Tab-separated table of C-alpha atoms in Angstrom:
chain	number	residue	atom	x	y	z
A	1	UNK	CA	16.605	12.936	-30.702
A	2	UNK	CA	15.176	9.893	-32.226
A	3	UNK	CA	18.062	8.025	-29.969
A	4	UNK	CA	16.217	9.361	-26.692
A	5	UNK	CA	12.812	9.135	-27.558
A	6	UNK	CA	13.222	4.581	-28.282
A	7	UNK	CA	15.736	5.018	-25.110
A	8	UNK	CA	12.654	6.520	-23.142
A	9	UNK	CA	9.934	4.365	-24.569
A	10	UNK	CA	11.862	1.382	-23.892
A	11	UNK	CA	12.611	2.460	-19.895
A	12	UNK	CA	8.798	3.112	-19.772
A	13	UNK	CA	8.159	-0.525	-20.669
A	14	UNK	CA	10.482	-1.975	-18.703
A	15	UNK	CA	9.241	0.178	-15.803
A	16	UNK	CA	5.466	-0.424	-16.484
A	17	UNK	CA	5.077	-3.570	-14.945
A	18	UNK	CA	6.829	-2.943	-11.934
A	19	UNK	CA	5.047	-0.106	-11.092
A	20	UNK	CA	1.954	-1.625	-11.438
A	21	UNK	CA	2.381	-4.608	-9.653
A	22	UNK	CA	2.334	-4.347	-5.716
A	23	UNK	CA	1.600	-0.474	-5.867
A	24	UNK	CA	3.858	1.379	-3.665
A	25	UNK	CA	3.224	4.048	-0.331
A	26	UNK	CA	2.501	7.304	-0.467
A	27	UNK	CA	5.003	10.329	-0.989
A	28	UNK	CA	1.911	12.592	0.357
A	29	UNK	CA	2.328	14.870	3.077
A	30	UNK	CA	0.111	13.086	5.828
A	31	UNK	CA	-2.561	15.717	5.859
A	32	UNK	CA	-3.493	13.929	2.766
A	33	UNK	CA	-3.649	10.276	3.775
A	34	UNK	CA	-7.447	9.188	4.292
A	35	UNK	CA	-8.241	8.669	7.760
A	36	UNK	CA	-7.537	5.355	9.659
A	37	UNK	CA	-11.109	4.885	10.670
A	38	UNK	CA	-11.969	4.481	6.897
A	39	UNK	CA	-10.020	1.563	6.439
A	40	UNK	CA	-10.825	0.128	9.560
A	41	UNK	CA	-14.463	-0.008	8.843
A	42	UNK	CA	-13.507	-1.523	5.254
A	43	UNK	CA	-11.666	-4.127	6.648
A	44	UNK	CA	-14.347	-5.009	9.050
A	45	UNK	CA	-17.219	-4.971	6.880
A	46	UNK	CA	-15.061	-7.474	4.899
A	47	UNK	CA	-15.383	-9.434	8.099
A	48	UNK	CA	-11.854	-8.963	9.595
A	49	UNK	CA	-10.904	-7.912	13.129
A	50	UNK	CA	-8.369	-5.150	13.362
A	51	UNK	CA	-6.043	-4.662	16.583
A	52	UNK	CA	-4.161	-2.506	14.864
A	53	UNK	CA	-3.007	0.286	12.393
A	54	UNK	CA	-0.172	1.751	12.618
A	55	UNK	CA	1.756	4.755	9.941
A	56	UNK	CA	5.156	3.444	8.239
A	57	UNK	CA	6.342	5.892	5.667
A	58	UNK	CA	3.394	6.112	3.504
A	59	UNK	CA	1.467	3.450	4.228
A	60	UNK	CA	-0.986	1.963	6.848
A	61	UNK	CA	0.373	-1.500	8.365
A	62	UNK	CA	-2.394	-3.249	9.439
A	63	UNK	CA	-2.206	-6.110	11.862
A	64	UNK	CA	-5.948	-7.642	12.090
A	65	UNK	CA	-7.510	-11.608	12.691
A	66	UNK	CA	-9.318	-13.050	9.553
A	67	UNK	CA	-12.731	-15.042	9.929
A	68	UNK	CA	-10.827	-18.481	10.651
A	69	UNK	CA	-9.064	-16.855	13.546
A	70	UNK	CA	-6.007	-16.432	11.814
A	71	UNK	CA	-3.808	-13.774	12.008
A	72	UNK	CA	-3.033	-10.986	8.942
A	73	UNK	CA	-0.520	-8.233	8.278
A	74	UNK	CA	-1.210	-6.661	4.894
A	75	UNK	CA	0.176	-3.129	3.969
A	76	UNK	CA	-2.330	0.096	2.230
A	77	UNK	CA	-1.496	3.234	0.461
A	78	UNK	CA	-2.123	5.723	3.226
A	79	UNK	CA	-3.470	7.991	0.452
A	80	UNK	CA	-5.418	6.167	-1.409
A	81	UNK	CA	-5.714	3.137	0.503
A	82	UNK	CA	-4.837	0.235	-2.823
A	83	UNK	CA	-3.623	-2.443	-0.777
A	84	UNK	CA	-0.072	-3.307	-1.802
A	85	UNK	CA	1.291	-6.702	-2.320
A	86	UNK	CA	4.012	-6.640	0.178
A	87	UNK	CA	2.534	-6.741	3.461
A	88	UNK	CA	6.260	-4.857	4.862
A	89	UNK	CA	5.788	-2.386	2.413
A	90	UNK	CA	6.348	0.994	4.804
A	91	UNK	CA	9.368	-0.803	6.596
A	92	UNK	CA	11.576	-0.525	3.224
């Protein structure tokens, strides 16, 4: 017992920071992803122009233009909308 309970701890520290890095997308059935129009209106008040959003297993893609003109692809939790590190998160 002792045997399985260090095993455990020690594949919950290993795990830990790979978890929480990057976040991943949702498992959620989509009735419980947060509407599109909420992140849109996020991303614009933070002065971004989104031309698009689109679902990719979990997770909203979002292809927008930054202040400077420049073009952005960055990936959300479709549930709770964290943005995730990896911008191709959904296409995984």
């Amino acid at each position: 017992m002792y045997r399985t309970l260090v095993l455990a701890a020690l594949a919950g520290m290993l795990a830990g920071p790979a978890l929480a890095a990057g976040g991943t997308c949702s498992t959620a059935p989509k009735s419980q992803f947060k509407p599109k129009a909420t992140l849109e209106a996020e991303l614009t008040g933070e002065g971004l122009t989104v031309r698009q959003i689109k679902v990719e297993k979990g997770c909203y893609e979002v292809y927008a233009v930054d202040k400077a003109g420049k073009k952005v692809n960055m990936a959300y939790n479709a549930e709770t909308l964290e943005k995730l590190d990896n911008a191709e998160a959904g296409e995984n």
